[in-house]
């Protein structure tokens, strides 16, 4: 049985796809991921199959070609740009006598290197253990319960069973700790809502320049480097807008194509900032020829997080690499929906601040809602929020309430209480509030 070495960064990349040849952007991004993890790429191999080989994923012919590449280059690591099953990973390691990682394992390794905060380390460890729990595929025979004889009786379970039990125990511990961290985050969010301080979340494809823009807007001093997932830990800072209003700006982890589900699950509490935000700044690398594909991939992750209904401003960054001037594209109401700027030079940042202020300008909703007899809790909450102007009993035992409240608070309340947004009737109107 092959024993994994503890070191070795000379890597061969396998660009694999089903029924097609991987395009240039996929290969370039995968190579950048490998370099970001610290690998030194010595060779690359392209593989296209109608369906994956159940044993080795790449098939016998490509396996022989890969074995020759390993001998010629002295590679110590194989990284595949496709998900490998535990058995495929084990079979490739046995055949090639070197470590094998798939895309998820590579991204998890990058996250493990980048995590600095206590919460970030917990989230990464949880994601790693979830990934590892499917790859405990071998045990030590000297501890098996099936063995008999004097001096050969084990502790009653195989080493594989012991490993699984230890991993499960650690996962439960990490979940409990993260629930405590999440409760603190939720409390902070509730305090911001109570103080009517809106939250603006920065999201975007990794290496689009989120941390650079975050530093430009807030002078936060967040680490910046031109590599994928250079920063991982979330940061929140207060931001003052040109009209004197204040908001909280949240920098979130970058997205990437085929982000492992273990990471999305582990970082759900961190990414909750995007879901609960009043506004999302979707940062886009304007110099990237594949930016529309990146936009679709980020929006797909936002849908998975149920954050796709949050209002967005698209921010096209890295304008200094293009021969264009900063500008704003407005929607039909005259409010900015897209801003072109350079976070590195600061050109166009005032346009972005004005667009944020226009989007966050307080508005109120005014109208009538009808609550059923069983919705007394929602009625009490509306009174507690000071939103009820008039309360009239209904014939069916319910209530007819005339409301006036801040628009963001209204939509947040409707979402939290699972009430339809169109419940507001008759005198519904959105009235600007002087601030």
Coordinates of C-alpha atoms in Angstrom, one line a residue:
X1 CA 0.0 0.0 0.0
X2 CA 1.3 3.5 -1.0
X3 CA 2.1 5.8 1.9
X4 CA 1.7 9.5 1.2
X5 CA 4.8 11.6 1.6
X6 CA 4.6 14.6 3.9
X7 CA 6.2 17.0 1.5
X8 CA 6.6 17.6 -2.3
X9 CA 5.2 20.4 -4.4
X10 CA 6.3 19.4 -7.9
X11 CA 2.8 18.9 -9.5
X12 CA 1.3 17.6 -12.7
X13 CA -2.1 19.1 -13.5
X14 CA -4.9 17.0 -15.1
X15 CA -7.4 19.1 -17.1
X16 CA -10.4 16.8 -17.3
X17 CA -13.8 17.3 -18.8
X18 CA -16.7 15.1 -19.9
X19 CA -17.4 14.9 -23.6
X20 CA -15.3 18.1 -24.4
X21 CA -11.9 19.6 -24.2
X22 CA -11.5 22.1 -21.3
X23 CA -11.3 25.7 -22.5
X24 CA -8.3 28.0 -22.0
X25 CA -10.0 30.0 -19.2
X26 CA -10.6 26.8 -17.2
X27 CA -7.0 25.6 -17.6
X28 CA -5.6 29.0 -16.7
X29 CA -7.7 29.3 -13.6
X30 CA -6.9 25.8 -12.5
X31 CA -3.1 26.5 -12.9
X32 CA -3.6 29.7 -10.9
X33 CA -5.2 27.7 -8.1
X34 CA -2.3 25.3 -8.0
X35 CA 0.2 28.1 -7.9
X36 CA -1.8 29.8 -5.1
X37 CA -1.5 26.6 -3.1
X38 CA 2.3 26.7 -3.5
X39 CA 2.6 24.0 -6.2
X40 CA 5.3 24.2 -8.8
X41 CA 3.7 23.0 -12.1
X42 CA 6.1 20.8 -14.0
X43 CA 3.6 19.3 -16.6
X44 CA 0.0 19.3 -17.7
X45 CA -2.2 16.7 -19.2
X46 CA -5.6 17.2 -20.9
X47 CA -8.2 14.4 -20.7
X48 CA -11.7 14.3 -22.3
X49 CA -13.9 11.3 -21.8
X50 CA -17.5 10.5 -22.6
X51 CA -17.8 9.2 -19.0
X52 CA -15.3 8.8 -16.2
X53 CA -13.5 5.5 -15.7
X54 CA -14.9 4.0 -12.5
X55 CA -11.5 2.8 -11.4
X56 CA -9.1 5.6 -12.3
X57 CA -11.3 8.4 -13.8
X58 CA -8.9 8.9 -16.7
X59 CA -8.7 5.4 -18.2
X60 CA -5.8 3.0 -19.0
X61 CA -4.3 5.0 -21.9
X62 CA -4.1 8.3 -20.1
X63 CA -2.9 6.5 -17.0
X64 CA 0.1 5.1 -18.9
X65 CA 0.8 8.6 -20.3
X66 CA 0.5 10.1 -16.8
X67 CA 2.9 7.5 -15.4
X68 CA 5.5 8.4 -18.0
X69 CA 5.1 12.1 -17.2
X70 CA 5.6 11.4 -13.5
X71 CA 8.8 9.4 -14.2
X72 CA 10.1 12.1 -16.6
X73 CA 9.4 15.1 -14.5
X74 CA 9.9 13.7 -11.0
X75 CA 6.5 14.9 -9.9
X76 CA 5.4 14.3 -6.3
X77 CA 1.8 15.5 -6.7
X78 CA -1.1 15.0 -9.2
X79 CA -4.0 17.5 -9.1
X80 CA -7.1 16.8 -11.1
X81 CA -9.5 19.5 -12.1
X82 CA -12.5 17.3 -11.5
X83 CA -14.1 15.6 -8.4
X84 CA -12.5 12.2 -7.7
X85 CA -14.2 9.5 -5.7
X86 CA -12.2 8.1 -2.7
X87 CA -11.6 4.9 -4.6
X88 CA -10.4 6.7 -7.8
X89 CA -8.1 8.8 -5.7
X90 CA -6.7 5.7 -3.9
X91 CA -6.2 3.8 -7.1
X92 CA -4.4 6.6 -8.8
X93 CA -2.0 6.9 -5.8
X94 CA -1.3 3.2 -5.9
X95 CA -0.6 3.2 -9.6
X96 CA 1.5 6.4 -9.7
X97 CA 3.1 6.2 -6.3
X98 CA 2.5 9.9 -5.5
X99 CA -0.1 12.1 -3.9
X100 CA -3.4 12.7 -5.7
X101 CA -5.8 15.6 -5.1
X102 CA -8.9 16.7 -6.8
X103 CA -10.2 20.3 -7.2
X104 CA -12.0 20.3 -3.9
X105 CA -9.0 19.1 -2.0
X106 CA -6.8 21.8 -3.7
X107 CA -9.2 24.6 -2.7
X108 CA -9.5 23.3 0.8
X109 CA -5.7 23.4 1.1
X110 CA -5.6 27.0 -0.1
X111 CA -8.2 27.9 2.5
X112 CA -6.2 26.2 5.2
X113 CA -3.2 28.3 4.3
X114 CA -5.2 31.6 4.2
X115 CA -7.3 31.3 7.3
X116 CA -6.1 33.7 10.1
X117 CA -9.0 34.4 12.4
X118 CA -10.4 31.9 15.0
X119 CA -13.7 31.6 13.0
X120 CA -11.9 31.1 9.7
X121 CA -9.8 28.3 11.1
X122 CA -12.8 26.6 12.6
X123 CA -14.7 26.8 9.3
X124 CA -11.8 25.5 7.2
X125 CA -11.2 22.6 9.6
X126 CA -14.9 21.7 9.5
X127 CA -14.8 21.7 5.7
X128 CA -11.6 19.6 5.6
X129 CA -13.1 17.0 8.0
X130 CA -16.3 16.7 6.0
X131 CA -14.2 16.1 2.9
X132 CA -11.9 13.7 4.8
X133 CA -14.8 11.7 6.2
X134 CA -15.5 10.3 2.8
X135 CA -11.9 9.3 2.3
X136 CA -11.2 7.1 5.3
X137 CA -10.7 4.0 3.1
X138 CA -8.1 1.9 5.0
X139 CA -7.4 0.7 8.5
X140 CA -4.5 -0.9 10.3
X141 CA -4.8 -4.6 10.4
X142 CA -3.1 -5.1 13.7
X143 CA -6.0 -3.4 15.5
X144 CA -8.8 -5.4 13.8
X145 CA -11.3 -7.2 16.1
X146 CA -11.3 -10.2 13.8
X147 CA -7.7 -11.1 14.7
X148 CA -7.3 -13.7 17.4
X149 CA -4.4 -15.1 19.5
X150 CA -2.4 -14.0 22.5
X151 CA -1.2 -10.4 22.0
X152 CA -3.2 -9.8 18.9
X153 CA -6.6 -8.9 20.2
X154 CA -7.5 -5.2 19.4
X155 CA -9.6 -2.7 21.2
X156 CA -12.8 -4.0 19.7
X157 CA -12.9 -1.9 16.6
X158 CA -10.8 -1.4 13.5
X159 CA -8.6 1.6 13.1
X160 CA -10.9 2.8 10.3
X161 CA -13.9 2.7 12.7
X162 CA -11.8 4.6 15.4
X163 CA -10.8 7.3 12.8
X164 CA -14.5 7.7 11.8
X165 CA -15.6 8.0 15.4
X166 CA -12.9 10.6 16.1
X167 CA -13.7 12.6 13.0
X168 CA -17.4 12.6 13.8
X169 CA -16.7 13.8 17.4
X170 CA -14.5 16.6 16.1
X171 CA -17.1 17.7 13.5
X172 CA -19.7 17.9 16.3
X173 CA -17.3 20.0 18.4
X174 CA -16.6 22.4 15.5
X175 CA -20.3 22.8 14.7
X176 CA -21.0 23.6 18.3
X177 CA -18.3 26.3 18.4
X178 CA -19.4 27.7 15.1
X179 CA -23.0 28.0 16.4
X180 CA -21.6 30.1 19.2
X181 CA -19.8 32.3 16.7
X182 CA -22.9 32.5 14.5
X183 CA -25.0 33.5 17.5
X184 CA -22.7 36.4 18.2
X185 CA -22.8 37.5 14.5
X186 CA -26.6 37.3 14.5
X187 CA -26.7 39.5 17.6
X188 CA -24.4 42.0 16.0
X189 CA -26.7 42.0 12.9
X190 CA -29.8 42.5 15.1
X191 CA -28.1 45.4 16.8
X192 CA -27.3 47.0 13.5
X193 CA -30.9 46.5 12.3
X194 CA -32.2 48.0 15.6
X195 CA -29.9 51.0 15.2
X196 CA -31.0 51.3 11.5
X197 CA -27.5 50.9 10.2
X198 CA -27.6 49.3 6.8
X199 CA -25.1 46.6 5.7
X200 CA -23.4 46.6 2.3
X201 CA -21.7 43.3 1.3
X202 CA -18.9 43.0 -1.1
X203 CA -19.1 39.8 -3.2
X204 CA -17.4 38.7 -6.4
X205 CA -15.2 36.2 -8.1
X206 CA -11.9 35.6 -6.4
X207 CA -9.1 38.0 -7.4
X208 CA -11.6 40.6 -8.7
X209 CA -10.2 43.2 -6.3
X210 CA -12.6 43.1 -3.4
X211 CA -10.0 43.6 -0.7
X212 CA -8.4 46.5 -2.7
X213 CA -11.7 48.2 -2.9
X214 CA -12.5 47.5 0.7
X215 CA -9.2 49.2 1.7
X216 CA -9.8 52.1 -0.6
X217 CA -13.3 52.7 0.9
X218 CA -12.5 52.1 4.6
X219 CA -8.7 52.3 5.1
X220 CA -9.0 48.8 6.7
X221 CA -5.5 47.6 5.8
X222 CA -6.7 44.2 4.7
X223 CA -4.0 42.0 3.1
X224 CA -3.9 42.3 -0.7
X225 CA -2.1 40.2 -3.2
X226 CA -2.6 39.3 -6.9
X227 CA -3.5 35.6 -6.3
X228 CA -6.6 33.6 -5.9
X229 CA -8.1 33.6 -2.3
X230 CA -5.4 36.0 -1.1
X231 CA -7.7 37.0 1.8
X232 CA -10.2 34.7 3.4
X233 CA -11.3 36.0 6.8
X234 CA -14.4 38.3 6.7
X235 CA -14.0 41.9 7.8
X236 CA -16.6 44.6 8.7
X237 CA -15.9 48.3 8.8
X238 CA -18.0 51.4 9.1
X239 CA -18.3 53.5 5.9
X240 CA -19.5 57.1 5.7
X241 CA -21.3 58.2 2.6
X242 CA -21.2 61.6 0.9
X243 CA -24.6 62.6 2.3
X244 CA -23.4 62.0 5.9
X245 CA -25.2 58.7 6.2
X246 CA -23.3 55.7 7.6
X247 CA -23.4 52.0 6.8
X248 CA -21.4 48.8 7.5
X249 CA -19.3 47.4 4.7
X250 CA -18.7 43.6 4.8
X251 CA -15.9 42.0 2.9
X252 CA -16.7 38.3 2.2
X253 CA -14.8 35.3 0.8
X254 CA -14.3 35.2 -2.9
X255 CA -16.2 32.8 -5.1
X256 CA -14.8 30.5 -7.7
X257 CA -16.1 28.0 -10.3
X258 CA -17.4 24.8 -8.7
X259 CA -16.8 26.0 -5.2
X260 CA -16.8 22.8 -3.0
X261 CA -20.1 22.2 -1.2
X262 CA -18.2 21.5 2.0
X263 CA -16.9 25.1 1.9
X264 CA -20.3 26.6 1.2
X265 CA -21.8 24.7 4.1
X266 CA -18.9 25.6 6.5
X267 CA -18.8 29.3 5.5
X268 CA -22.6 29.7 5.5
X269 CA -22.5 31.8 8.7
X270 CA -19.9 34.1 7.1
X271 CA -21.7 34.3 3.8
X272 CA -24.9 35.1 5.8
X273 CA -23.6 38.7 5.7
X274 CA -24.5 38.7 2.0
X275 CA -27.9 37.1 2.6
X276 CA -28.9 39.6 5.3
X277 CA -27.3 42.7 3.6
X278 CA -29.4 45.7 2.5
X279 CA -27.2 46.0 -0.7
X280 CA -24.7 43.8 -2.5
X281 CA -21.7 45.3 -4.4
X282 CA -21.0 42.6 -7.0
X283 CA -17.3 43.2 -7.9
X284 CA -16.3 42.3 -11.4
X285 CA -12.9 42.3 -13.1
X286 CA -13.6 44.5 -16.1
X287 CA -10.4 43.4 -17.8
X288 CA -11.4 39.7 -17.7
X289 CA -12.5 38.5 -21.1
X290 CA -14.6 35.9 -19.4
X291 CA -16.3 38.3 -17.0
X292 CA -19.9 37.4 -18.1
X293 CA -19.2 33.7 -17.2
X294 CA -17.8 34.9 -13.8
X295 CA -21.0 37.0 -13.2
X296 CA -23.2 33.9 -13.9
X297 CA -21.1 31.8 -11.5
X298 CA -21.3 34.3 -8.7
X299 CA -25.0 34.7 -9.1
X300 CA -25.4 30.9 -9.0
X301 CA -23.7 30.9 -5.6
X302 CA -25.9 33.8 -4.4
X303 CA -28.9 31.8 -5.4
X304 CA -27.7 28.8 -3.4
X305 CA -27.3 31.2 -0.4
X306 CA -30.8 32.6 -1.1
X307 CA -29.2 36.0 -1.5
X308 CA -30.2 36.6 -5.1
X309 CA -33.1 38.8 -4.1
X310 CA -30.9 41.4 -2.4
X311 CA -30.5 44.6 -4.5
X312 CA -27.2 44.7 -6.4
X313 CA -24.8 47.3 -7.8
X314 CA -22.4 45.8 -10.3
X315 CA -18.9 47.3 -9.8
X316 CA -16.6 46.9 -12.8
X317 CA -13.1 47.1 -11.3
X318 CA -9.6 47.3 -12.7
X319 CA -10.5 50.1 -15.2
X320 CA -6.8 51.2 -15.0
X321 CA -6.0 48.1 -17.3
X322 CA -8.5 49.4 -19.9
X323 CA -8.6 52.6 -21.9
X324 CA -11.9 53.8 -20.4
X325 CA -13.1 56.5 -18.0
X326 CA -15.1 56.0 -14.8
X327 CA -18.8 56.1 -15.3
X328 CA -22.2 55.1 -13.9
X329 CA -25.0 53.3 -15.6
X330 CA -28.4 54.2 -14.1
X331 CA -31.6 52.2 -14.1
X332 CA -35.0 53.6 -15.3
X333 CA -35.4 55.4 -11.9
X334 CA -32.2 57.3 -12.3
X335 CA -30.4 55.3 -9.6
X336 CA -27.0 53.7 -10.3
X337 CA -27.0 50.0 -11.2
X338 CA -23.4 49.7 -12.5
X339 CA -20.3 51.6 -11.7
X340 CA -17.0 51.5 -13.7
X341 CA -13.9 52.3 -11.5
X342 CA -10.4 51.4 -10.5
X343 CA -10.0 50.4 -6.8
X344 CA -6.2 50.6 -7.1
X345 CA -6.1 54.3 -8.3
X346 CA -9.3 55.4 -6.7
X347 CA -10.8 56.7 -10.0
X348 CA -14.5 56.4 -10.0
X349 CA -14.8 55.7 -6.2
X350 CA -16.8 58.9 -5.6
X351 CA -19.3 57.7 -8.2
X352 CA -19.7 54.4 -6.3
X353 CA -20.2 56.1 -3.0
X354 CA -23.0 58.3 -4.5
X355 CA -24.6 55.2 -6.0
X356 CA -24.5 53.4 -2.6
X357 CA -26.1 56.5 -1.0
X358 CA -28.9 56.7 -3.6
X359 CA -29.7 53.0 -3.1
X360 CA -29.7 53.2 0.7
X361 CA -31.7 56.5 0.9
X362 CA -34.4 55.8 3.4
X363 CA -37.9 55.2 2.0
X364 CA -41.1 54.3 3.7
X365 CA -44.0 52.1 2.8
X366 CA -47.5 53.0 3.7
X367 CA -50.6 50.8 3.3
X368 CA -53.0 48.3 4.8
X369 CA -52.4 44.6 5.6
X370 CA -54.9 42.0 6.8
X371 CA -53.8 39.4 9.4
X372 CA -55.6 36.2 10.2
X373 CA -56.6 35.3 13.8
X374 CA -53.6 33.0 14.1
X375 CA -51.1 35.8 13.2
X376 CA -51.3 37.6 16.6
X377 CA -47.5 37.3 17.0
X378 CA -46.9 39.2 13.8
X379 CA -49.3 41.9 14.9
X380 CA -47.5 42.2 18.2
X381 CA -44.1 42.5 16.4
X382 CA -45.5 45.3 14.2
X383 CA -46.7 47.2 17.3
X384 CA -43.3 46.7 18.9
X385 CA -41.6 48.1 15.8
X386 CA -43.8 51.2 16.0
X387 CA -45.2 50.6 12.5
X388 CA -49.0 50.5 13.2
X389 CA -50.9 53.7 12.6
X390 CA -54.4 52.2 13.0
X391 CA -55.7 48.8 14.2
X392 CA -59.2 47.6 13.3
X393 CA -60.7 44.2 14.2
X394 CA -61.8 42.2 11.2
X395 CA -65.1 40.2 11.0
X396 CA -63.2 36.8 10.9
X397 CA -61.4 37.5 14.2
X398 CA -58.3 38.9 12.5
X399 CA -57.0 42.5 12.2
X400 CA -56.8 45.2 9.6
X401 CA -53.6 47.2 10.2
X402 CA -52.6 50.5 8.6
X403 CA -48.8 50.6 8.5
X404 CA -46.1 53.0 7.9
X405 CA -42.5 51.8 8.2
X406 CA -39.1 52.0 6.7
X407 CA -39.0 50.0 3.4
X408 CA -36.0 47.9 4.2
X409 CA -37.4 47.0 7.6
X410 CA -40.7 46.1 6.0
X411 CA -39.2 43.7 3.4
X412 CA -36.9 42.2 6.1
X413 CA -39.9 41.6 8.3
X414 CA -41.9 40.0 5.5
X415 CA -39.0 37.7 4.7
X416 CA -38.4 36.7 8.3
X417 CA -42.1 36.0 9.0
X418 CA -42.6 34.2 5.6
X419 CA -45.3 36.7 4.6
X420 CA -45.9 37.6 1.0
X421 CA -44.4 41.0 0.0
X422 CA -47.7 41.9 -1.8
X423 CA -49.7 41.7 1.4
X424 CA -49.6 45.5 1.6
X425 CA -52.8 46.8 -0.1
X426 CA -54.8 49.8 -1.1
X427 CA -52.9 52.9 0.0
X428 CA -49.5 51.3 -0.7
X429 CA -47.0 53.9 -1.6
X430 CA -43.3 54.5 -1.3
X431 CA -42.6 57.9 0.1
X432 CA -39.0 59.4 0.3
X433 CA -37.9 60.5 3.7
X434 CA -35.8 63.6 4.2
X435 CA -32.5 62.7 5.8

